[in-house]
Amino acid sequence: MEREIPVLYKRKEECCGCTACYAICPKEAISMVEDEEGFEYPQINENKCVCCYQCIKVCPIKAAREQ
Ligand code: SF4
Ligand code: SF4
């Protein structure tokens, strides 16, 4: 079964905008996009993503939730 494009956050509360995912992506598939309030959130370019899930592993919020 093919791996799916990861979901970095479902609600904005699940992302603090730390840019760790953006920094680690080996494919530069993530861009930080400003919302209407000026906060930056990561957005995955599905055409570039190779589903390595490194962005999910590095995310401090997801790591905290799994403990
Ligand atoms: S799964 Fe890998 S390639 Fe896709 S956005 Fe995350 S780090 Fe980048
Ligand atoms: S690593 Fe997690 S908290 Fe940091 S910008 Fe990416 S999704 Fe948001």
PDB file of C-alpha atoms and ligand atoms in Angstrom:
ATOM      1  CA  MET A   1       0.000   0.000   0.000  1.00  0.00           C
ATOM      2  CA  GLU A   2       1.322   3.418  -0.869  1.00  0.00           C
ATOM      3  CA  ARG A   3       2.066   5.775   1.953  1.00  0.00           C
ATOM      4  CA  GLU A   4      -0.030   8.862   2.192  1.00  0.00           C
ATOM      5  CA  ILE A   5       1.064  12.459   2.288  1.00  0.00           C
ATOM      6  CA  PRO A   6       1.478  13.240   5.988  1.00  0.00           C
ATOM      7  CA  VAL A   7      -0.815  15.657   7.796  1.00  0.00           C
ATOM      8  CA  LEU A   8       1.272  18.109   9.795  1.00  0.00           C
ATOM      9  CA  TYR A   9      -1.689  19.509  11.673  1.00  0.00           C
ATOM     10  CA  LYS A  10      -5.447  19.348  11.538  1.00  0.00           C
ATOM     11  CA  ARG A  11      -6.095  22.381  13.684  1.00  0.00           C
ATOM     12  CA  LYS A  12      -3.822  25.358  14.091  1.00  0.00           C
ATOM     13  CA  GLU A  13      -3.484  24.576  17.799  1.00  0.00           C
ATOM     14  CA  GLU A  14      -1.510  21.511  16.723  1.00  0.00           C
ATOM     15  CA  CYS A  15       1.235  23.600  15.154  1.00  0.00           C
ATOM     16  CA  CYS A  16       3.371  26.211  16.865  1.00  0.00           C
ATOM     17  CA  GLY A  17       5.049  27.309  13.654  1.00  0.00           C
ATOM     18  CA  CYS A  18       8.504  26.203  14.817  1.00  0.00           C
ATOM     19  CA  THR A  19       9.560  25.427  11.185  1.00  0.00           C
ATOM     20  CA  ALA A  20      11.341  22.198  12.218  1.00  0.00           C
ATOM     21  CA  CYS A  21       9.398  20.244   9.602  1.00  0.00           C
ATOM     22  CA  TYR A  22      10.212  22.843   6.997  1.00  0.00           C
ATOM     23  CA  ALA A  23      13.905  22.668   7.883  1.00  0.00           C
ATOM     24  CA  ILE A  24      14.186  18.875   7.853  1.00  0.00           C
ATOM     25  CA  CYS A  25      12.314  18.038   4.660  1.00  0.00           C
ATOM     26  CA  PRO A  26      14.894  16.562   2.265  1.00  0.00           C
ATOM     27  CA  LYS A  27      12.745  17.415  -0.744  1.00  0.00           C
ATOM     28  CA  GLU A  28      11.997  21.010   0.174  1.00  0.00           C
ATOM     29  CA  ALA A  29       8.375  20.054  -0.156  1.00  0.00           C
ATOM     30  CA  ILE A  30       7.275  22.194   2.781  1.00  0.00           C
ATOM     31  CA  SER A  31       6.758  25.910   2.621  1.00  0.00           C
ATOM     32  CA  MET A  32       5.791  28.185   5.477  1.00  0.00           C
ATOM     33  CA  VAL A  33       2.691  30.119   4.546  1.00  0.00           C
ATOM     34  CA  GLU A  34       1.413  33.125   6.458  1.00  0.00           C
ATOM     35  CA  ASP A  35      -2.179  33.088   7.549  1.00  0.00           C
ATOM     36  CA  GLU A  36      -4.432  36.105   7.846  1.00  0.00           C
ATOM     37  CA  GLU A  37      -3.025  36.867  11.298  1.00  0.00           C
ATOM     38  CA  GLY A  38       0.585  36.801  10.187  1.00  0.00           C
ATOM     39  CA  PHE A  39       1.473  33.426  11.706  1.00  0.00           C
ATOM     40  CA  GLU A  40       3.306  30.974   9.501  1.00  0.00           C
ATOM     41  CA  TYR A  41       2.107  27.432   9.057  1.00  0.00           C
ATOM     42  CA  PRO A  42       3.708  24.668   7.013  1.00  0.00           C
ATOM     43  CA  GLN A  43       2.135  23.545   3.794  1.00  0.00           C
ATOM     44  CA  ILE A  44       3.189  20.395   1.952  1.00  0.00           C
ATOM     45  CA  ASN A  45       3.582  20.403  -1.801  1.00  0.00           C
ATOM     46  CA  GLU A  46       2.132  17.012  -2.641  1.00  0.00           C
ATOM     47  CA  ASN A  47       4.004  16.881  -5.925  1.00  0.00           C
ATOM     48  CA  LYS A  48       7.366  17.083  -4.164  1.00  0.00           C
ATOM     49  CA  CYS A  49       6.653  15.009  -1.060  1.00  0.00           C
ATOM     50  CA  VAL A  50       8.093  11.485  -1.010  1.00  0.00           C
ATOM     51  CA  CYS A  51       6.262  10.453   2.181  1.00  0.00           C
ATOM     52  CA  CYS A  52       9.404   9.886   4.248  1.00  0.00           C
ATOM     53  CA  TYR A  53       7.567  11.234   7.320  1.00  0.00           C
ATOM     54  CA  GLN A  54      10.657  12.989   8.642  1.00  0.00           C
ATOM     55  CA  CYS A  55       8.584  16.108   9.120  1.00  0.00           C
ATOM     56  CA  ILE A  56       6.199  14.178  11.384  1.00  0.00           C
ATOM     57  CA  LYS A  57       9.046  12.674  13.381  1.00  0.00           C
ATOM     58  CA  VAL A  58      10.710  16.011  14.003  1.00  0.00           C
ATOM     59  CA  CYS A  59       7.558  17.856  15.044  1.00  0.00           C
ATOM     60  CA  PRO A  60       7.792  18.652  18.777  1.00  0.00           C
ATOM     61  CA  ILE A  61       4.031  18.817  19.186  1.00  0.00           C
ATOM     62  CA  LYS A  62       3.433  15.380  17.714  1.00  0.00           C
ATOM     63  CA  ALA A  63       6.289  13.914  19.760  1.00  0.00           C
ATOM     64  CA  ALA A  64       4.748  15.286  22.942  1.00  0.00           C
ATOM     65  CA  ARG A  65       1.376  13.849  22.084  1.00  0.00           C
ATOM     66  CA  GLU A  66       2.676  10.319  21.520  1.00  0.00           C
ATOM     67  CA  GLN A  67       4.235   9.999  24.979  1.00  0.00           C
TER      68      GLN A  67
HETATM   69  S1  SF4 B   1       7.069  13.365   4.329  1.00  0.00           S
HETATM   70 FE1  SF4 B   1       9.234  13.807   3.837  1.00  0.00          FE
HETATM   71  S2  SF4 B   1       9.158  14.643   1.783  1.00  0.00           S
HETATM   72 FE2  SF4 B   1       7.089  14.775   2.559  1.00  0.00          FE
HETATM   73  S3  SF4 B   1       6.912  16.808   3.427  1.00  0.00           S
HETATM   74 FE3  SF4 B   1       7.523  15.423   5.106  1.00  0.00          FE
HETATM   75  S4  SF4 B   1       9.764  15.515   5.181  1.00  0.00           S
HETATM   76 FE4  SF4 B   1       9.111  16.369   3.191  1.00  0.00          FE
HETATM   77  S1  SF4 B   2       7.355  20.826  13.160  1.00  0.00           S
HETATM   78 FE1  SF4 B   2       5.226  20.673  13.884  1.00  0.00          FE
HETATM   79  S2  SF4 B   2       4.926  22.482  15.185  1.00  0.00           S
HETATM   80 FE2  SF4 B   2       6.775  22.836  13.960  1.00  0.00          FE
HETATM   81  S3  SF4 B   2       6.027  23.991  12.160  1.00  0.00           S
HETATM   82 FE3  SF4 B   2       6.050  21.809  11.624  1.00  0.00          FE
HETATM   83  S4  SF4 B   2       3.961  21.070  12.077  1.00  0.00           S
HETATM   84 FE4  SF4 B   2       4.249  23.023  13.115  1.00  0.00          FE
END
